[in-house]
Each structure stands twice: as structure tokens, then as C-alpha cells.
């Protein structure tokens, strides 16, 4: 089965993509009759070297995203994963030559079709008297033995665009630029790894991977790599990549060792999430620094993709200060990142946390819950929530991302960790305030914020008194805060439904002579009934409000969790004879 792609047609997708880029960027123009994008200020380049690059489409933002002052003059694009036509390459060379440039440098990735087509166009241009040279970039570090075709051109080519562009902007001549970038290209390497293949529009995936496999050393056209390995944590994957790239027995290795200074590119091959990309970047920088390597600059993002491939490549380029100045030189290319012109290594990445105000010691009010009883209640609540994790997740999958059980489990584990520290539990207000902070920090999601708001507000009435009317007032305060900021109301199919039902019953504590257990028992039953009733409600707040009510045939997981918490509290107090 062919993959789904948002295109107008398979045949026209490369043209449409380039047209879209030019339509959004007033600094670019299309060359009439060709799939070529050029700087719109060509006339300003008189007397300076022009830089042309290109290759198959499907690697966006490469290469057209790197057109601009200080980088490329223009790009010739082929069909998806196909070399551009010789006629279009020659037309681009003629266009920049007729604008009065002082020669043209072709920057070509090392693939047979690109070498042939760009080379043929160069020879024709030379026959017409045009000054043109070509550099072929091969930065692939995958192969441990020398291949006749040489190293493939990968994401390191983008760094060559940048270095050559900075030199051209300085007015350096064609021959010197070619010589200098050839030297730079020999001091860099790239290695990719992927969790999936990609598919050319109108075609099936180029290769298949098992659920527990990843592909090491693959190319940017969906071609398979040099090794299939088992899925592993990100740190292990990055360690394997760095080991492979820098192993001196690997003929295509990069000579990076302790004391080296490098530019690092963490390149998204197309379908990797930004979350994963950040994890890979953290691992790469940390592991390089542990090896004594100085990371002078780090570029993280999508620079040279392979359509929707879920993978990443790492590029390492050895640098000194003169080369760094070229990397740091200004450019208007839209795909080049804005990064600080300072070293990544050697910088303090942690700012000290702000100091917290000293805790105010509060005397335990008469009738307050004893420390031992509080401990037992919290332990029972934690055990209950941990036991409900999978059930709550299952309920949440109908209306959310299926993590309600996970978030309540995180809360329970955080509370258990706090209880192991042996905290003083004499003051109910302090206990609720501490629980609020714990849940806000550890629970996560909207649930953590809502519980935090509820507990913070509920703690206030308990600072002065801890009798039954004060506990009823605490419930009122918590409900008010939750409604104020959460924007939910009773009947909206949220955790508030259970809390509200319990709160109505707890109003009885404000009456003279009220007892703890009879009122709390009614509150628990009301909370459980309200939780069950949510399965018949139309969601009016939260993520579930975006889901058709026809699919919401289970109780709200937040309401179920709240009812379970009340039940756990009641059971402990019944055992203690409160």
C-alpha cells in the first residue's frame, strides 16, 4: 500500500514545493522554465563568486532553504530523490554568470547522478567560456571499509554551504574557495540512524524495520544502512553512533579526540519529534564533553531530511577559530538557525533555584488530625491510586491520551517519597500546602494544577482552626479555586463532579453536634454516585469536551480517582474509630 501524502500530484510535487518556498520568501525567485530557485538580488553579486547546489527534492529544507546572502546563490532541484536535469543546472550557471558574478562554484553531494549531471553541465558551461568549478562532498561515516563510490554526501554539506557562502561574501576568489572547502570537507563526518523508512510519493516504504529494530548508517534516500540493531535508550544509541564515527579503524571516521573542538549538527531526518530531538541533542553534547571534546557550536533542527523518515543524523566538523568565524558569519538564509556565537561547552547551564520563604510554624489547633492518623490516611490514598493506575488509564483513553492513571501514580509515588523523609504532620494546613507543592511539581498535567489549586486554597481556613466547620470551609475554598481557574462546573464531566457532590454533604459539618464518620460516609457515597453519573454526561470542560459524546460511555477517570480518594480516607478513619 502506498503512503499518504498531502500533494496535488505525484508528478508535480517537487515543483509545487519549490514554488511554495519562493512564494513565501521575497528574497527568492524561480528561474523561468526550470526547477531552479535563485536569489532575487543577483545583480548585487557582481564581482563575487556565485554558489550553486542542489539535488533531489525530499530533503527539505535542503537545499533551497539555504539560499541567501552569506550562503547559496541558487539551487537546482530534481524530482523526489532524483538528480536535477543537466539543462536546468546549465541554465542556473548561465543565469548567475550573466549577472556579472566572478565565477561559479557547484557544491555537489557525492551521488552518481549528481556528479554526472552537475559535471556534464559544468563542462558545457566551461565550453561556453564560463568560469565554473565543482566540489563533491562526501561526509558519510557509516562505511568501515572504502567503497569505490566514496563517501555519500549527507547533512555535513550544509556546513560547506555556510563556509563557502561566508568566503564568497568576503570576496574570496573561486579557486581559493574550492580549495578551502575541500580541506574542510575532509575534517567532518555524518552518521544517521532511523526508526522507520520513508516513502516516495506514490510508492511504498523503501525498507521495513521490525518494531524492536533501528537502522544504523542509512542514507538520505531511504536506502538501508550498514547495520540493524535492537532498539535501546537514546544514550546507548548516541554512544554507538559516536563510537562508530570516531573509531580510527573505520576508514570514514572523523578524527575527533579529547581536546578537539567541533561543530555539532543534530539533524532531524524528517519524522522525529522535537521531544526526541532534544533528548538526542542532550545525549550527544553530554557524551562528547565526557570524552573531552569541546562543542563549539550546536545546531539542532531539520536541515537535510529524508521525507518523513523517523530518524536523526549527527554531524561532527573539526573547527578552529578562523573556521568558526565563517560559521558565525551573517546569513539571510531562512533555514540557517539563529544561534549564539559562543561555545556550548564551558558554559554554566544551571541557575540556582530561588530561595523559598521560611515556613511559619503553626500551632496544632485543638481537634486537629494527629500525625499518625494523617500518615495512615496518606499511605492508604497512595496505595489506592497505585492500584487504580491501569483502570484510570483505560478510562482516559476514550477521551484523552490515556495517562490519567500515570499522573495519579506519579502523585502517589511523590507523596510516598515525602513520607519516607519523616515529615512533621501535626498541622493540617502545612500538610495540605506541602501536598499542593508536591503535586504541582511531580504530578504534571492539568490534574496536578487542579489538585494543587484545590489544596492550596483548602489549607487557608485550616490555619486558624481545625474543627469540623473549618474542614467544611476548606472544602468550599478548594472548590471555589478549582472552578475559578479550571472553568469547569458541576455537570461538565470532570473530577469536579465528585468533589462537588462530596462538598455538598460536608456542609453538614458546619451544624452544631455534627459527627465525622456519618457525614463523611454520605459524602463518599455521593462522590461515588457522581463519578458513575459522569458516563451519562456531555463533557463541558477539559480534553473530553472535544470528543463526541457518543464515544464517552465510561465514567470520567478524574471523577473516579477523586471518589476513590474519599473512600480511602473514610476507610482509615473508620478503622481508627474517628
Coordinates of C-alpha atoms in Angstrom, one line a residue:
X1 CA 0.0 0.0 0.0
X2 CA 1.4 3.4 -1.0
X3 CA 1.8 6.0 1.7
X4 CA -0.5 9.0 2.2
X5 CA 1.0 12.4 1.2
X6 CA -0.6 15.8 1.1
X7 CA 0.3 16.6 -2.6
X8 CA -1.6 17.8 -5.6
X9 CA 0.0 15.2 -7.8
X10 CA 3.0 12.8 -7.6
X11 CA 4.4 14.3 -10.8
X12 CA 4.2 17.9 -9.7
X13 CA 5.0 17.7 -6.0
X14 CA 8.7 18.9 -6.4
X15 CA 7.6 21.9 -8.5
X16 CA 4.8 22.8 -6.1
X17 CA 7.1 22.6 -3.0
X18 CA 9.7 24.9 -4.6
X19 CA 7.0 27.3 -5.7
X20 CA 5.7 27.4 -2.2
X21 CA 9.1 28.3 -0.7
X22 CA 9.6 31.1 -3.2
X23 CA 6.0 32.3 -2.7
X24 CA 6.8 32.8 1.0
X25 CA 10.2 34.4 0.6
X26 CA 10.5 37.7 -1.3
X27 CA 14.3 37.2 -1.4
X28 CA 13.9 34.3 -3.9
X29 CA 12.9 33.9 -7.5
X30 CA 12.1 30.9 -9.8
X31 CA 14.1 30.7 -13.0
X32 CA 11.5 30.6 -15.8
X33 CA 11.1 27.1 -17.3
X34 CA 13.3 25.4 -14.8
X35 CA 13.1 23.9 -11.3
X36 CA 15.6 26.5 -10.1
X37 CA 15.4 29.0 -7.2
X38 CA 17.8 32.0 -7.2
X39 CA 18.5 35.0 -5.0
X40 CA 16.3 37.8 -6.2
X41 CA 19.2 40.3 -5.8
X42 CA 21.5 38.6 -8.3
X43 CA 22.7 41.9 -9.6
X44 CA 24.2 42.7 -6.3
X45 CA 26.7 39.8 -6.7
X46 CA 28.7 41.4 -9.5
X47 CA 32.4 40.7 -9.0
X48 CA 31.8 37.9 -6.4
X49 CA 31.7 34.2 -6.7
X50 CA 28.3 32.5 -7.0
X51 CA 27.4 29.3 -5.2
X52 CA 25.0 26.8 -6.7
X53 CA 24.0 23.5 -5.2
X54 CA 21.0 21.1 -5.4
X55 CA 20.0 17.5 -5.8
X56 CA 16.8 15.6 -5.5
X57 CA 13.8 17.0 -3.7
X58 CA 12.5 15.4 -0.5
X59 CA 15.4 16.7 1.6
X60 CA 13.8 20.0 2.6
X61 CA 14.8 22.5 3.8
X62 CA 17.9 21.4 1.9
X63 CA 18.9 22.9 -0.3
X64 CA 16.7 25.8 -1.2
X65 CA 16.2 26.8 2.4
X66 CA 19.9 27.8 2.4
X67 CA 19.7 30.3 -0.4
X68 CA 20.6 33.8 0.9
X69 CA 23.3 36.3 1.5
X70 CA 26.2 34.5 3.1
X71 CA 25.2 31.1 1.8
X72 CA 23.9 29.8 -1.6
X73 CA 23.2 31.9 -4.6
X74 CA 20.8 29.3 -6.0
X75 CA 19.6 25.8 -6.1
X76 CA 18.6 23.3 -8.8
X77 CA 16.1 20.7 -7.6
X78 CA 15.4 17.4 -9.1
X79 CA 12.3 15.2 -8.7
X80 CA 12.0 13.5 -5.3
X81 CA 15.3 11.7 -4.6
X82 CA 16.4 12.2 -8.3
X83 CA 19.2 14.3 -9.6
X84 CA 18.3 17.6 -11.3
X85 CA 18.3 17.8 -15.1
X86 CA 21.5 18.9 -16.8
X87 CA 19.6 21.6 -18.7
X88 CA 18.4 23.2 -15.5
X89 CA 21.8 23.1 -14.0
X90 CA 23.3 24.8 -17.0
X91 CA 20.6 27.4 -17.1
X92 CA 21.3 28.3 -13.5
X93 CA 25.0 28.6 -14.2
X94 CA 24.3 30.9 -17.2
X95 CA 21.9 33.0 -15.1
X96 CA 24.4 33.8 -12.4
X97 CA 27.2 34.3 -14.9
X98 CA 25.1 36.8 -16.9
X99 CA 24.5 38.7 -13.7
X100 CA 28.2 39.5 -13.6
X101 CA 29.5 37.1 -11.0
X102 CA 33.2 36.3 -10.7
X103 CA 32.8 32.5 -11.4
X104 CA 30.5 29.8 -10.1
X105 CA 31.2 27.1 -7.6
X106 CA 29.0 24.0 -7.7
X107 CA 28.6 22.2 -4.4
X108 CA 27.5 18.7 -5.1
X109 CA 26.7 15.8 -2.7
X110 CA 28.6 12.6 -3.7
X111 CA 25.9 10.6 -5.5
X112 CA 26.5 9.2 -9.0
X113 CA 23.6 11.0 -10.6
X114 CA 24.5 14.4 -9.1
X115 CA 28.2 14.0 -10.0
X116 CA 27.3 13.1 -13.6
X117 CA 24.6 15.8 -14.2
X118 CA 26.4 18.6 -12.4
X119 CA 29.7 17.6 -14.0
X120 CA 28.2 17.5 -17.5
X121 CA 26.7 20.9 -17.0
X122 CA 30.0 22.3 -15.8
X123 CA 31.8 21.0 -18.8
X124 CA 29.3 22.6 -21.1
X125 CA 29.5 25.9 -19.2
X126 CA 33.3 25.9 -19.5
X127 CA 33.0 25.3 -23.2
X128 CA 30.9 28.5 -23.3
X129 CA 33.7 30.3 -21.6
X130 CA 32.1 30.5 -18.1
X131 CA 34.3 30.2 -15.1
X132 CA 33.0 27.3 -13.0
X133 CA 34.4 24.7 -10.6
X134 CA 32.8 21.9 -8.7
X135 CA 33.4 20.4 -5.2
X136 CA 32.0 17.0 -4.4
X137 CA 31.1 16.5 -0.7
X138 CA 31.2 13.1 0.9
X139 CA 30.8 13.1 4.7
X140 CA 29.2 9.7 5.4
X141 CA 30.9 7.9 8.3
X142 CA 28.9 4.7 8.0
X143 CA 31.2 2.5 6.0
X144 CA 34.2 1.0 7.7
X145 CA 35.9 0.0 4.5
X146 CA 36.5 2.2 1.5
X147 CA 33.8 2.0 -1.2
X148 CA 34.6 2.6 -4.9
X149 CA 31.8 5.2 -5.0
X150 CA 33.3 7.0 -2.0
X151 CA 31.5 8.5 1.0
X152 CA 27.9 9.7 0.4
X153 CA 27.0 13.3 0.8
X154 CA 24.9 14.0 3.8
X155 CA 24.0 16.8 6.2
X156 CA 27.6 18.0 6.5
X157 CA 27.1 19.5 3.1
X158 CA 25.0 22.3 4.8
X159 CA 28.2 23.3 6.7
X160 CA 30.0 23.5 3.4
X161 CA 27.3 25.8 2.1
X162 CA 27.9 28.1 5.1
X163 CA 31.7 28.2 4.9
X164 CA 31.7 28.7 1.1
X165 CA 29.0 31.4 1.4
X166 CA 30.9 33.3 4.1
X167 CA 34.1 33.2 2.0
X168 CA 32.2 34.4 -1.2
X169 CA 30.7 37.2 0.8
X170 CA 34.2 38.3 1.8
X171 CA 35.2 38.5 -1.8
X172 CA 37.5 35.4 -1.9
X173 CA 38.2 34.0 -5.4
X174 CA 36.7 30.9 -6.9
X175 CA 39.8 28.7 -6.8
X176 CA 40.6 29.6 -3.2
X177 CA 37.0 28.9 -2.1
X178 CA 37.1 25.5 -3.8
X179 CA 40.4 24.6 -2.2
X180 CA 39.4 25.7 1.3
X181 CA 36.1 23.9 1.4
X182 CA 37.8 20.7 0.1
X183 CA 40.0 20.8 3.2
X184 CA 37.1 21.5 5.5
X185 CA 35.1 18.6 4.0
X186 CA 37.8 16.2 4.9
X187 CA 37.5 17.1 8.6
X188 CA 33.9 16.2 9.1
X189 CA 31.6 13.2 9.2
X190 CA 27.9 12.3 9.5
X191 CA 26.1 9.2 10.6
X192 CA 22.4 8.6 10.6
X193 CA 20.1 6.2 12.5
X194 CA 16.4 5.6 11.8
X195 CA 13.4 4.1 13.5
X196 CA 11.5 3.8 10.2
X197 CA 11.9 4.0 6.5
X198 CA 10.4 6.7 4.2
X199 CA 8.3 6.5 1.1
X200 CA 8.5 8.5 -2.1
X201 CA 5.1 10.0 -3.1
X202 CA 3.1 7.3 -4.9
X203 CA 5.3 4.5 -3.6
X204 CA 5.6 2.0 -0.7
X205 CA 8.3 2.4 2.1
X206 CA 11.8 1.7 0.8
X207 CA 12.5 -0.8 3.5
X208 CA 10.9 -2.4 6.6
X209 CA 12.0 -2.4 10.2
X210 CA 10.8 -4.7 12.9
X211 CA 9.2 -3.0 16.0
X212 CA 12.4 -3.5 18.0
X213 CA 14.9 -2.6 15.3
X214 CA 16.7 0.6 14.2
X215 CA 18.8 1.1 11.1
X216 CA 22.3 2.4 11.6
X217 CA 24.2 4.3 8.8
X218 CA 21.4 4.7 6.4
X219 CA 21.4 7.2 3.6
X220 CA 19.0 10.1 2.9
X221 CA 17.1 8.4 0.1
X222 CA 15.6 5.6 2.1
X223 CA 18.4 3.2 1.3
X224 CA 19.2 0.8 4.0
X225 CA 22.2 1.3 6.3
X226 CA 25.2 -0.8 7.3
X227 CA 23.7 -2.5 10.4
X228 CA 20.4 -3.3 12.1
X229 CA 20.5 -3.1 15.9
X230 CA 18.0 -3.6 18.6
X231 CA 16.1 -0.6 20.0
X232 CA 17.8 0.9 23.0
X233 CA 17.7 4.0 25.2
X234 CA 18.8 7.2 23.5
X235 CA 22.0 7.4 25.4
X236 CA 23.1 4.0 24.2
X237 CA 22.1 4.8 20.6
X238 CA 24.1 8.1 20.6
X239 CA 27.1 6.3 22.3
X240 CA 27.1 3.7 19.5
X241 CA 26.9 6.5 16.8
X242 CA 29.8 8.5 18.3
X243 CA 31.9 5.3 18.7
X244 CA 31.3 4.4 15.1
X245 CA 32.0 7.8 13.8
X246 CA 35.3 8.3 15.7
X247 CA 36.7 4.7 15.6
X248 CA 40.1 5.0 14.0
X249 CA 39.7 1.6 12.4
X250 CA 36.7 3.0 10.4
X251 CA 38.1 4.3 7.1
X252 CA 35.5 7.0 7.1
X253 CA 35.9 8.1 10.7
X254 CA 36.2 11.7 11.9
X255 CA 39.5 12.3 13.8
X256 CA 37.8 13.6 16.9
X257 CA 39.6 13.0 20.2
X258 CA 40.0 14.6 23.6
X259 CA 40.9 18.2 23.2
X260 CA 39.2 18.5 19.8
X261 CA 36.8 21.4 19.1
X262 CA 33.8 20.6 16.9
X263 CA 30.6 21.9 15.4
X264 CA 27.8 19.5 16.1
X265 CA 24.6 19.1 14.0
X266 CA 21.7 17.1 15.4
X267 CA 19.6 16.8 12.2
X268 CA 16.0 15.5 12.1
X269 CA 15.6 13.2 9.1
X270 CA 12.0 14.3 8.8
X271 CA 9.7 12.4 11.2
X272 CA 11.4 12.6 14.6
X273 CA 9.5 14.5 17.3
X274 CA 11.1 17.6 18.7
X275 CA 10.9 15.8 22.1
X276 CA 13.2 13.1 20.8
X277 CA 15.4 15.5 19.0
X278 CA 16.1 17.4 22.3
X279 CA 16.9 14.1 24.1
X280 CA 19.4 13.1 21.3
X281 CA 21.0 16.6 21.5
X282 CA 21.4 16.4 25.2
X283 CA 23.0 13.0 25.0
X284 CA 25.3 14.0 22.1
X285 CA 26.6 17.1 23.9
X286 CA 27.0 15.3 27.2
X287 CA 28.8 12.3 25.8
X288 CA 31.1 14.4 23.7
X289 CA 32.0 16.5 26.7
X290 CA 32.6 13.4 28.8
X291 CA 35.2 12.4 26.1
X292 CA 37.0 15.8 26.5
X293 CA 35.6 17.2 23.2
X294 CA 34.7 20.8 23.2
X295 CA 31.4 21.5 21.4
X296 CA 32.0 24.9 19.9
X297 CA 28.6 25.3 18.3
X298 CA 25.5 23.0 18.2
X299 CA 22.8 23.2 15.5
X300 CA 19.6 21.3 16.3
X301 CA 16.7 21.0 13.9
X302 CA 15.8 19.9 10.5
X303 CA 18.5 20.7 7.9
X304 CA 18.6 17.8 5.5
X305 CA 15.7 15.4 5.7
X306 CA 14.6 12.2 4.0
X307 CA 10.9 12.9 3.6
X308 CA 9.0 11.6 6.7
X309 CA 11.8 9.3 7.9
X310 CA 11.7 9.0 11.7
X311 CA 15.4 9.3 12.4
X312 CA 18.3 11.5 13.2
X313 CA 21.8 12.1 11.9
X314 CA 24.8 13.5 13.8
X315 CA 27.4 15.6 12.0
X316 CA 30.8 16.5 13.6
X317 CA 33.1 19.0 12.0
X318 CA 36.5 19.8 13.4
X319 CA 36.9 23.6 13.8
X320 CA 39.4 26.2 14.8
X321 CA 38.7 29.9 15.4
X322 CA 39.1 31.1 11.8
X323 CA 36.6 28.4 10.7
X324 CA 34.2 29.3 13.5
X325 CA 34.2 32.9 12.2
X326 CA 32.9 31.6 8.9
X327 CA 30.3 29.5 10.6
X328 CA 29.2 32.6 12.7
X329 CA 29.1 35.0 9.7
X330 CA 25.8 36.6 9.0
X331 CA 23.4 35.0 6.5
X332 CA 19.8 35.7 5.4
X333 CA 19.1 32.0 4.5
X334 CA 15.8 31.1 6.2
X335 CA 16.8 27.6 7.2
X336 CA 20.0 28.5 8.9
X337 CA 19.4 28.8 12.7
X338 CA 20.0 31.8 14.8
X339 CA 22.5 30.6 17.4
X340 CA 24.7 32.2 19.9
X341 CA 28.3 32.9 18.7
X342 CA 29.8 31.4 21.9
X343 CA 31.0 28.0 22.8
X344 CA 28.4 25.5 24.0
X345 CA 31.0 23.7 26.2
X346 CA 32.2 25.6 29.3
X347 CA 29.0 27.5 29.9
X348 CA 27.1 27.3 33.2
X349 CA 23.8 25.7 32.2
X350 CA 22.2 25.7 35.6
X351 CA 20.9 28.8 37.5
X352 CA 20.4 28.3 41.3
X353 CA 16.8 27.9 42.3
X354 CA 15.2 30.9 44.0
X355 CA 15.2 30.8 47.8
X356 CA 11.9 29.9 49.4
X357 CA 10.3 31.9 52.2
X358 CA 10.8 30.3 55.6
X359 CA 8.0 28.2 56.8
X360 CA 5.8 29.7 59.5
X361 CA 5.5 27.3 62.4
X362 CA 1.8 26.9 63.2
X363 CA 0.5 25.5 66.5
X364 CA -1.7 22.5 66.1
X365 CA -5.3 23.6 66.7
X366 CA -7.4 21.7 69.2
X367 CA -9.2 18.8 67.5
X368 CA -6.5 18.7 64.7
X369 CA -5.8 15.3 63.0
X370 CA -3.0 13.5 64.7
X371 CA 0.3 12.9 62.9
X372 CA -0.1 9.1 62.9
X373 CA -3.6 9.2 61.6
X374 CA -2.6 11.6 58.8
X375 CA 0.3 9.2 57.9
X376 CA -2.1 6.3 57.6
X377 CA -4.6 8.3 55.5
X378 CA -1.9 9.4 53.1
X379 CA -0.5 5.9 52.8
X380 CA -3.9 4.4 52.1
X381 CA -4.6 7.1 49.4
X382 CA -1.3 6.3 47.7
X383 CA -1.9 2.6 47.7
X384 CA -5.4 3.1 46.3
X385 CA -4.2 5.3 43.4
X386 CA -1.3 3.0 42.5
X387 CA -3.8 0.1 42.4
X388 CA -6.1 2.1 40.0
X389 CA -3.4 3.1 37.6
X390 CA -4.3 0.8 34.7
X391 CA -8.0 1.3 35.3
X392 CA -7.8 5.0 35.1
X393 CA -5.6 4.9 32.0
X394 CA -8.2 2.7 30.3
X395 CA -11.0 5.1 31.2
X396 CA -8.9 8.0 29.9
X397 CA -8.2 6.5 26.5
X398 CA -11.7 7.2 25.4
X399 CA -11.4 10.9 25.8
X400 CA -7.7 11.8 26.2
X401 CA -4.2 10.5 25.9
X402 CA -4.7 7.6 28.3
X403 CA -2.4 8.9 31.0
X404 CA -4.8 9.7 33.9
X405 CA -3.6 6.7 35.8
X406 CA 0.0 7.5 35.2
X407 CA -0.4 11.1 36.5
X408 CA -2.2 9.9 39.7
X409 CA 0.5 7.2 40.1
X410 CA 3.2 9.9 39.9
X411 CA 1.4 11.8 42.6
X412 CA 1.2 8.8 44.8
X413 CA 4.9 7.9 44.4
X414 CA 5.8 11.6 45.2
X415 CA 3.8 11.5 48.4
X416 CA 5.3 8.2 49.4
X417 CA 8.8 9.6 48.8
X418 CA 7.9 12.5 51.0
X419 CA 6.5 10.4 53.8
X420 CA 9.7 8.3 53.9
X421 CA 11.5 11.5 54.9
X422 CA 9.5 11.5 58.2
X423 CA 7.9 14.9 57.9
X424 CA 6.0 16.6 60.8
X425 CA 2.3 16.1 60.1
X426 CA 0.8 17.9 63.1
X427 CA -0.6 21.0 61.2
X428 CA -3.3 20.2 58.6
X429 CA -2.7 23.5 56.8
X430 CA 1.0 22.7 56.4
X431 CA 0.3 19.2 55.3
X432 CA -2.1 20.4 52.6
X433 CA 0.3 23.2 51.5
X434 CA 3.1 20.6 51.2
X435 CA 0.9 18.2 49.2
X436 CA 0.0 21.1 46.9
X437 CA 3.6 21.8 46.1
X438 CA 4.4 18.1 45.6
X439 CA 1.5 17.6 43.2
X440 CA 2.2 20.8 41.2
X441 CA 5.9 19.7 40.8
X442 CA 5.6 16.0 40.4
X443 CA 2.1 15.1 39.1
X444 CA 2.1 17.1 36.0
X445 CA -0.7 17.8 33.5
X446 CA -3.9 19.7 34.3
X447 CA -4.7 17.3 37.1
X448 CA -1.6 18.4 39.0
X449 CA -2.5 22.0 38.7
X450 CA -6.1 21.4 39.7
X451 CA -5.2 19.4 42.8
X452 CA -2.6 22.0 43.6
X453 CA -5.1 24.8 43.4
X454 CA -7.6 22.9 45.5
X455 CA -5.2 22.0 48.3
X456 CA -3.6 25.5 48.4
X457 CA -7.0 27.1 48.8
X458 CA -8.2 24.5 51.2
X459 CA -5.2 25.0 53.5
X460 CA -6.1 28.6 54.3
X461 CA -9.2 28.1 56.5
X462 CA -7.3 25.4 58.5
X463 CA -4.6 27.8 59.6
X464 CA -6.7 29.2 62.4
X465 CA -8.9 26.2 63.3
X466 CA -9.1 22.5 62.5
X467 CA -12.6 21.7 63.8
X468 CA -15.3 20.3 61.5
X469 CA -16.7 23.6 60.4
X470 CA -13.2 24.6 59.4
X471 CA -12.8 21.4 57.3
X472 CA -16.1 22.1 55.6
X473 CA -14.9 25.7 54.9
X474 CA -11.6 24.2 53.5
X475 CA -13.7 22.1 51.1
X476 CA -15.6 25.2 50.0
X477 CA -12.4 27.2 49.4
X478 CA -10.9 24.4 47.4
X479 CA -13.9 24.0 45.2
X480 CA -14.1 27.8 44.6
X481 CA -10.5 28.0 43.5
X482 CA -10.8 24.9 41.2
X483 CA -13.9 26.4 39.5
X484 CA -12.3 29.9 39.2
X485 CA -9.2 28.7 37.3
X486 CA -10.3 25.4 35.8
X487 CA -13.5 26.9 34.4
X488 CA -15.4 23.6 35.0
X489 CA -18.8 23.5 36.7
X490 CA -20.8 20.6 38.2
X491 CA -22.2 18.5 35.4
X492 CA -19.3 19.1 33.0
X493 CA -18.0 15.5 33.4
X494 CA -14.8 16.3 35.3
X495 CA -13.2 15.5 38.6
X496 CA -15.1 18.4 40.0
X497 CA -18.4 16.4 39.8
X498 CA -17.2 14.0 42.6
X499 CA -15.6 16.8 44.6
X500 CA -18.8 19.0 44.4
X501 CA -21.0 16.1 45.4
X502 CA -18.8 15.4 48.4
X503 CA -18.6 19.0 49.3
X504 CA -22.4 19.4 49.5
X505 CA -22.6 16.6 52.0
X506 CA -19.8 18.0 54.1
X507 CA -21.8 21.2 54.6
X508 CA -23.4 19.2 57.5
X509 CA -20.1 19.6 59.4
X510 CA -21.0 23.2 59.9
X511 CA -24.0 22.2 62.1
X512 CA -23.6 22.0 65.9
X513 CA -23.1 18.5 67.1
X514 CA -22.1 17.0 63.7
X515 CA -20.0 13.8 63.7
X516 CA -17.1 13.0 61.4
X517 CA -18.0 9.5 60.1
X518 CA -21.7 9.7 59.4
X519 CA -21.3 12.9 57.3
X520 CA -18.1 11.6 55.6
X521 CA -19.9 8.3 54.8
X522 CA -22.6 10.2 53.0
X523 CA -20.0 12.3 51.2
X524 CA -18.2 9.2 49.9
X525 CA -21.4 7.7 48.6
X526 CA -22.4 10.9 46.9
X527 CA -18.9 11.2 45.3
X528 CA -19.1 7.6 44.0
X529 CA -22.6 8.2 42.6
X530 CA -21.5 11.4 41.0
X531 CA -18.4 9.7 39.4
X532 CA -20.7 6.9 38.0
X533 CA -23.1 9.5 36.7
X534 CA -20.4 11.2 34.6
X535 CA -20.7 8.4 32.0
X536 CA -24.1 9.9 31.0
X537 CA -22.9 13.5 30.9
X538 CA -21.9 15.6 27.9
X539 CA -18.3 16.8 28.6
X540 CA -18.3 20.6 29.0
X541 CA -14.7 21.1 30.0
X542 CA -11.3 19.5 29.6
X543 CA -9.9 17.5 26.7
X544 CA -13.0 15.3 26.7
X545 CA -15.1 18.3 25.6
X546 CA -13.6 17.9 22.1
X547 CA -14.8 14.3 21.8
X548 CA -18.2 13.2 20.5
X549 CA -20.4 12.3 23.5
X550 CA -21.3 9.0 21.6
X551 CA -17.8 7.8 22.4
X552 CA -17.9 8.8 26.1
X553 CA -19.6 5.7 27.6
X554 CA -17.3 5.3 30.6
X555 CA -17.1 7.4 33.8
X556 CA -14.7 10.3 33.9
X557 CA -11.3 9.0 35.2
X558 CA -10.7 12.1 37.3
X559 CA -14.0 11.8 39.0
X560 CA -13.4 8.1 39.7
X561 CA -10.0 8.9 41.2
X562 CA -11.5 11.6 43.5
X563 CA -14.2 9.2 44.7
X564 CA -11.5 6.6 45.4
X565 CA -9.5 9.1 47.4
X566 CA -12.5 9.9 49.6
X567 CA -13.2 6.2 50.1
X568 CA -9.6 5.6 51.2
X569 CA -9.9 8.4 53.7
X570 CA -13.1 7.0 55.1
X571 CA -11.8 3.5 55.5
X572 CA -8.8 4.6 57.5
X573 CA -10.9 6.8 59.8
X574 CA -13.4 4.0 60.3
X575 CA -10.5 1.7 61.3
X576 CA -9.2 4.3 63.7
X577 CA -12.6 4.9 65.2
X578 CA -12.5 8.7 64.4

